[in-house]
Amino acid sequence: DGGITQSPKYLFRKEGQNVTLSCEQNLNHDAMYWYRQDPGQGLRLIYYSQIVNDFQKGDIAEGYSVSREKKESFPLTVTSAQKNPTAFYLCASRRTGGYTGELFFGEGSRLTVL
Amino acid sequence: DAKTTQPNSMESNEEEPVHLPCNHSTISGTDYIHWYRQLPSQGPEYVIHGLTSNVNNRMASLAIAEDRKSSTLILHRATLRDAAVYYCILLNTNAGKSTFGDGTTLTVKP
């Protein structure tokens, strides 16, 4: 089945450690996105990528980094510079060109920093 | 990027219709109006989208104002499983930045 896979689903880390969240899609989508969601809040855009080897900052990119070396993969690193990293992280993808279709989301990764 | 405005919360009785409004006064000609819903601790799921004309699918209907500055998601008979946060967003054909607001929390009462 085509879809987006995020891992791990739950992650606990100590303060000051970098953490990398995985996002893989087999939908052949060019565009991929990372969102952060805090309790009771909407989704806020961290980074997005419209093509391999290119990505842009979203609204809250500070303390995060990404790479897009393959079309299928868009990992997110939460660095020690992120002041409040505990949150629910969502990855999404969509087509580009012509009618681009809807966003497909993964099931999310819940990061807790102790 | 164009923004959307939705009420924070709405309530409905089970088996009654629900009309969820969304304002998007700065919409551009190449923006599609999309609706998603999110259950707790899950990723949002697609509900429906449209460009200019009203749309129907098995989940819902989308009514788009003639000037495209507002739209309404219609759930014809709300069920308890429809209780969720509903997001209205604008997605452009260039697949650039896709920004969500805080959405509308729909409560369905039995």
mmCIF file of C-alpha atoms in Angstrom:
data_model
loop_
_atom_site.group_PDB
_atom_site.id
_atom_site.type_symbol
_atom_site.label_atom_id
_atom_site.label_comp_id
_atom_site.label_asym_id
_atom_site.label_seq_id
_atom_site.Cartn_x
_atom_site.Cartn_y
_atom_site.Cartn_z
ATOM 1 C CA ASP A 1 0.000 0.000 0.000
ATOM 2 C CA GLY A 2 1.204 3.519 -0.777
ATOM 3 C CA GLY A 3 1.622 5.895 2.083
ATOM 4 C CA ILE A 4 3.865 7.774 4.475
ATOM 5 C CA THR A 5 5.734 6.070 7.275
ATOM 6 C CA GLN A 6 7.054 7.986 10.249
ATOM 7 C CA SER A 7 9.321 6.487 12.859
ATOM 8 C CA PRO A 8 9.647 6.170 15.704
ATOM 9 C CA LYS A 9 6.081 6.668 16.932
ATOM 10 C CA TYR A 10 7.272 7.584 20.446
ATOM 11 C CA LEU A 11 10.676 8.898 21.408
ATOM 12 C CA PHE A 12 12.161 9.961 24.710
ATOM 13 C CA ARG A 13 15.393 11.903 24.879
ATOM 14 C CA LYS A 14 17.431 13.791 27.418
ATOM 15 C CA GLU A 15 17.761 17.528 27.178
ATOM 16 C CA GLY A 16 20.674 18.604 24.980
ATOM 17 C CA GLN A 17 20.621 15.572 22.687
ATOM 18 C CA ASN A 18 19.962 15.784 18.969
ATOM 19 C CA VAL A 19 17.140 13.589 17.676
ATOM 20 C CA THR A 20 16.337 12.534 14.113
ATOM 21 C CA LEU A 21 12.787 11.661 13.058
ATOM 22 C CA SER A 22 12.332 9.560 9.958
ATOM 23 C CA CYS A 23 9.763 10.175 7.202
ATOM 24 C CA GLU A 24 9.528 7.884 4.170
ATOM 25 C CA GLN A 25 6.929 7.931 1.377
ATOM 26 C CA ASN A 26 6.304 5.569 -1.537
ATOM 27 C CA LEU A 27 3.719 7.779 -3.250
ATOM 28 C CA ASN A 28 6.221 9.234 -5.737
ATOM 29 C CA HIS A 29 5.433 12.719 -4.414
ATOM 30 C CA ASP A 30 7.869 15.544 -5.026
ATOM 31 C CA ALA A 31 6.802 17.804 -2.158
ATOM 32 C CA MET A 32 7.277 16.884 1.494
ATOM 33 C CA TYR A 33 6.536 18.796 4.707
ATOM 34 C CA TRP A 34 7.254 18.722 8.425
ATOM 35 C CA TYR A 35 4.784 20.143 10.932
ATOM 36 C CA ARG A 36 4.884 20.531 14.683
ATOM 37 C CA GLN A 37 1.765 20.333 16.845
ATOM 38 C CA ASP A 38 1.537 21.318 20.512
ATOM 39 C CA PRO A 39 -1.400 20.249 22.721
ATOM 40 C CA GLY A 40 -4.642 21.989 21.724
ATOM 41 C CA GLN A 41 -2.942 23.852 18.887
ATOM 42 C CA GLY A 42 -2.986 23.657 15.114
ATOM 43 C CA LEU A 43 -0.133 22.503 12.876
ATOM 44 C CA ARG A 44 2.855 24.782 12.397
ATOM 45 C CA LEU A 45 5.144 24.390 9.400
ATOM 46 C CA ILE A 46 8.808 23.667 10.196
ATOM 47 C CA TYR A 47 10.377 22.912 6.803
ATOM 48 C CA TYR A 48 9.218 21.895 3.361
ATOM 49 C CA SER A 49 10.835 20.546 0.220
ATOM 50 C CA GLN A 50 9.465 20.680 -3.310
ATOM 51 C CA ILE A 51 12.252 18.739 -4.985
ATOM 52 C CA VAL A 52 15.250 16.581 -4.136
ATOM 53 C CA ASN A 53 18.261 18.485 -2.773
ATOM 54 C CA ASP A 54 16.203 21.594 -2.077
ATOM 55 C CA PHE A 55 14.188 22.704 0.956
ATOM 56 C CA GLN A 56 12.835 25.904 2.489
ATOM 57 C CA LYS A 57 12.213 27.117 6.017
ATOM 58 C CA GLY A 58 8.679 27.239 7.261
ATOM 59 C CA ASP A 59 7.344 29.399 10.068
ATOM 60 C CA ILE A 60 9.247 27.807 12.977
ATOM 61 C CA ALA A 61 12.519 26.432 11.534
ATOM 62 C CA GLU A 62 14.851 27.572 14.331
ATOM 63 C CA GLY A 63 16.414 24.631 16.147
ATOM 64 C CA TYR A 64 15.547 22.141 13.392
ATOM 65 C CA SER A 65 17.373 20.842 10.325
ATOM 66 C CA VAL A 66 16.362 18.657 7.388
ATOM 67 C CA SER A 67 17.844 16.962 4.339
ATOM 68 C CA ARG A 68 16.315 15.743 1.091
ATOM 69 C CA GLU A 69 18.869 13.477 -0.575
ATOM 70 C CA LYS A 70 16.243 11.074 -1.945
ATOM 71 C CA LYS A 71 12.748 11.686 -3.242
ATOM 72 C CA GLU A 72 11.313 9.160 -0.805
ATOM 73 C CA SER A 73 12.924 10.451 2.363
ATOM 74 C CA PHE A 74 12.773 13.712 4.343
ATOM 75 C CA PRO A 75 14.304 13.254 7.826
ATOM 76 C CA LEU A 76 13.966 15.949 10.482
ATOM 77 C CA THR A 77 16.636 16.561 13.111
ATOM 78 C CA VAL A 78 15.593 18.281 16.309
ATOM 79 C CA THR A 79 18.783 19.884 17.573
ATOM 80 C CA SER A 80 19.809 20.900 21.068
ATOM 81 C CA ALA A 81 19.193 24.515 19.977
ATOM 82 C CA GLN A 82 15.426 23.897 19.931
ATOM 83 C CA LYS A 83 14.317 25.343 23.255
ATOM 84 C CA ASN A 84 11.101 23.390 23.709
ATOM 85 C CA PRO A 85 11.234 20.262 21.535
ATOM 86 C CA THR A 86 8.544 18.210 23.278
ATOM 87 C CA ALA A 87 5.716 17.999 20.720
ATOM 88 C CA PHE A 88 3.870 15.864 18.178
ATOM 89 C CA TYR A 89 5.628 15.924 14.783
ATOM 90 C CA LEU A 90 3.810 15.240 11.519
ATOM 91 C CA CYS A 91 5.235 14.582 8.071
ATOM 92 C CA ALA A 92 3.186 15.055 4.890
ATOM 93 C CA SER A 93 3.625 14.869 1.126
ATOM 94 C CA ARG A 94 1.786 15.859 -2.050
ATOM 95 C CA ARG A 95 2.220 15.905 -5.824
ATOM 96 C CA THR A 96 3.549 18.913 -7.695
ATOM 97 C CA GLY A 97 2.779 20.210 -11.163
ATOM 98 C CA GLY A 98 -0.674 20.690 -12.604
ATOM 99 C CA TYR A 99 -3.344 19.855 -10.070
ATOM 100 C CA THR A 100 -1.318 18.903 -7.046
ATOM 101 C CA GLY A 101 -3.800 16.909 -5.066
ATOM 102 C CA GLU A 102 -4.211 16.609 -1.369
ATOM 103 C CA LEU A 103 -1.728 16.324 1.465
ATOM 104 C CA PHE A 104 -1.055 12.818 2.732
ATOM 105 C CA PHE A 105 0.028 12.593 6.360
ATOM 106 C CA GLY A 106 1.962 10.065 8.376
ATOM 107 C CA GLU A 107 0.778 8.898 11.788
ATOM 108 C CA GLY A 108 3.126 11.217 13.611
ATOM 109 C CA SER A 109 6.041 10.976 16.031
ATOM 110 C CA ARG A 110 5.631 12.075 19.626
ATOM 111 C CA LEU A 111 8.878 13.418 21.080
ATOM 112 C CA THR A 112 9.278 13.898 24.814
ATOM 113 C CA VAL A 113 12.406 15.543 26.165
ATOM 114 C CA LEU A 114 13.106 14.700 29.775
ATOM 115 C CA ASP B 1 0.592 32.764 1.745
ATOM 116 C CA ALA B 2 -3.144 33.157 2.036
ATOM 117 C CA LYS B 3 -4.674 32.609 5.477
ATOM 118 C CA THR B 4 -7.964 31.083 6.561
ATOM 119 C CA THR B 5 -10.190 31.957 9.523
ATOM 120 C CA GLN B 6 -12.417 29.440 11.278
ATOM 121 C CA PRO B 7 -14.450 29.466 14.498
ATOM 122 C CA ASN B 8 -12.625 27.815 17.389
ATOM 123 C CA SER B 9 -15.415 25.374 18.194
ATOM 124 C CA MET B 10 -18.854 24.199 17.159
ATOM 125 C CA GLU B 11 -21.388 21.762 18.560
ATOM 126 C CA SER B 12 -23.874 19.538 16.824
ATOM 127 C CA ASN B 13 -26.405 16.881 17.737
ATOM 128 C CA GLU B 14 -26.006 13.421 16.339
ATOM 129 C CA GLU B 15 -27.770 12.802 13.012
ATOM 130 C CA GLU B 16 -28.240 16.513 12.358
ATOM 131 C CA PRO B 17 -26.452 18.440 9.581
ATOM 132 C CA VAL B 18 -23.367 20.477 10.451
ATOM 133 C CA HIS B 19 -22.129 23.537 8.563
ATOM 134 C CA LEU B 20 -18.504 24.457 9.266
ATOM 135 C CA PRO B 21 -17.561 27.888 7.891
ATOM 136 C CA CYS B 22 -14.196 29.151 6.647
ATOM 137 C CA ASN B 23 -13.161 32.622 5.507
ATOM 138 C CA HIS B 24 -10.309 33.073 3.046
ATOM 139 C CA SER B 25 -10.612 36.629 1.783
ATOM 140 C CA THR B 26 -7.064 36.760 0.317
ATOM 141 C CA ILE B 27 -7.446 33.619 -1.791
ATOM 142 C CA SER B 28 -5.678 33.705 -5.166
ATOM 143 C CA GLY B 29 -6.924 32.297 -8.443
ATOM 144 C CA THR B 30 -4.655 29.242 -8.225
ATOM 145 C CA ASP B 31 -5.526 28.309 -4.627
ATOM 146 C CA TYR B 32 -7.589 25.189 -4.057
ATOM 147 C CA ILE B 33 -9.757 25.074 -0.919
ATOM 148 C CA HIS B 34 -9.017 21.914 1.064
ATOM 149 C CA TRP B 35 -10.571 20.502 4.213
ATOM 150 C CA TYR B 36 -8.921 18.015 6.562
ATOM 151 C CA ARG B 37 -9.933 16.554 9.884
ATOM 152 C CA GLN B 38 -7.817 15.289 12.730
ATOM 153 C CA LEU B 39 -8.587 12.875 15.518
ATOM 154 C CA PRO B 40 -6.506 13.006 18.720
ATOM 155 C CA SER B 41 -2.932 11.721 18.325
ATOM 156 C CA GLN B 42 -3.400 11.023 14.611
ATOM 157 C CA GLY B 43 -2.334 12.754 11.430
ATOM 158 C CA PRO B 44 -4.968 14.821 9.616
ATOM 159 C CA GLU B 45 -6.989 13.046 6.934
ATOM 160 C CA TYR B 46 -8.265 14.555 3.729
ATOM 161 C CA VAL B 47 -11.992 15.294 3.579
ATOM 162 C CA ILE B 48 -12.728 17.253 0.418
ATOM 163 C CA HIS B 49 -11.422 20.011 -1.837
ATOM 164 C CA GLY B 50 -12.684 22.398 -4.492
ATOM 165 C CA LEU B 51 -11.696 25.286 -6.710
ATOM 166 C CA THR B 52 -14.813 27.168 -7.782
ATOM 167 C CA SER B 53 -17.794 24.829 -7.917
ATOM 168 C CA ASN B 54 -19.562 23.047 -5.094
ATOM 169 C CA VAL B 55 -18.315 19.508 -4.530
ATOM 170 C CA ASN B 56 -19.769 16.353 -3.037
ATOM 171 C CA ASN B 57 -18.111 13.125 -1.968
ATOM 172 C CA ARG B 58 -18.991 10.248 0.300
ATOM 173 C CA MET B 59 -17.754 12.086 3.393
ATOM 174 C CA ALA B 60 -19.093 15.595 2.947
ATOM 175 C CA SER B 61 -20.092 18.475 0.685
ATOM 176 C CA LEU B 62 -18.197 21.692 0.059
ATOM 177 C CA ALA B 63 -20.060 24.878 -0.756
ATOM 178 C CA ILE B 64 -17.875 27.657 -2.193
ATOM 179 C CA ALA B 65 -19.026 31.265 -2.339
ATOM 180 C CA GLU B 66 -19.242 32.845 -5.767
ATOM 181 C CA ASP B 67 -16.389 35.263 -4.950
ATOM 182 C CA ARG B 68 -14.408 32.359 -3.402
ATOM 183 C CA LYS B 69 -13.716 34.357 -0.262
ATOM 184 C CA SER B 70 -15.506 31.860 1.935
ATOM 185 C CA SER B 71 -16.542 28.230 1.961
ATOM 186 C CA THR B 72 -18.606 25.860 4.078
ATOM 187 C CA LEU B 73 -17.997 22.201 4.835
ATOM 188 C CA ILE B 74 -21.287 20.353 5.190
ATOM 189 C CA LEU B 75 -21.630 17.073 7.071
ATOM 190 C CA HIS B 76 -25.121 15.928 6.179
ATOM 191 C CA ARG B 77 -25.761 13.720 9.219
ATOM 192 C CA ALA B 78 -23.228 14.080 11.993
ATOM 193 C CA THR B 79 -22.175 10.937 13.827
ATOM 194 C CA LEU B 80 -20.120 10.590 16.978
ATOM 195 C CA ARG B 81 -17.185 9.547 14.772
ATOM 196 C CA ASP B 82 -17.262 12.964 13.108
ATOM 197 C CA ALA B 83 -16.094 14.623 16.336
ATOM 198 C CA ALA B 84 -12.663 15.990 15.394
ATOM 199 C CA VAL B 85 -10.720 19.154 14.620
ATOM 200 C CA TYR B 86 -11.530 20.369 11.110
ATOM 201 C CA TYR B 87 -8.991 22.429 9.168
ATOM 202 C CA CYS B 88 -9.665 24.569 6.128
ATOM 203 C CA ILE B 89 -6.489 25.392 4.194
ATOM 204 C CA LEU B 90 -5.558 26.810 0.813
ATOM 205 C CA LEU B 91 -3.233 24.715 -1.335
ATOM 206 C CA ASN B 92 -1.667 26.342 -4.355
ATOM 207 C CA THR B 93 -0.890 24.565 -7.596
ATOM 208 C CA ASN B 94 2.822 25.331 -7.157
ATOM 209 C CA ALA B 95 2.877 23.055 -4.077
ATOM 210 C CA GLY B 96 4.749 25.624 -2.007
ATOM 211 C CA LYS B 97 4.195 26.530 1.605
ATOM 212 C CA SER B 98 1.092 24.858 3.084
ATOM 213 C CA THR B 99 0.042 26.588 6.297
ATOM 214 C CA PHE B 100 -2.625 25.390 8.722
ATOM 215 C CA GLY B 101 -4.580 27.520 11.178
ATOM 216 C CA ASP B 102 -5.967 26.281 14.498
ATOM 217 C CA GLY B 103 -9.076 24.709 12.959
ATOM 218 C CA THR B 104 -12.573 24.168 14.376
ATOM 219 C CA THR B 105 -13.154 21.618 17.107
ATOM 220 C CA LEU B 106 -16.449 19.879 16.374
ATOM 221 C CA THR B 107 -18.273 18.271 19.283
ATOM 222 C CA VAL B 108 -21.117 15.886 18.438
ATOM 223 C CA LYS B 109 -23.662 15.246 21.184
ATOM 224 C CA PRO B 110 -25.628 11.993 21.281
#
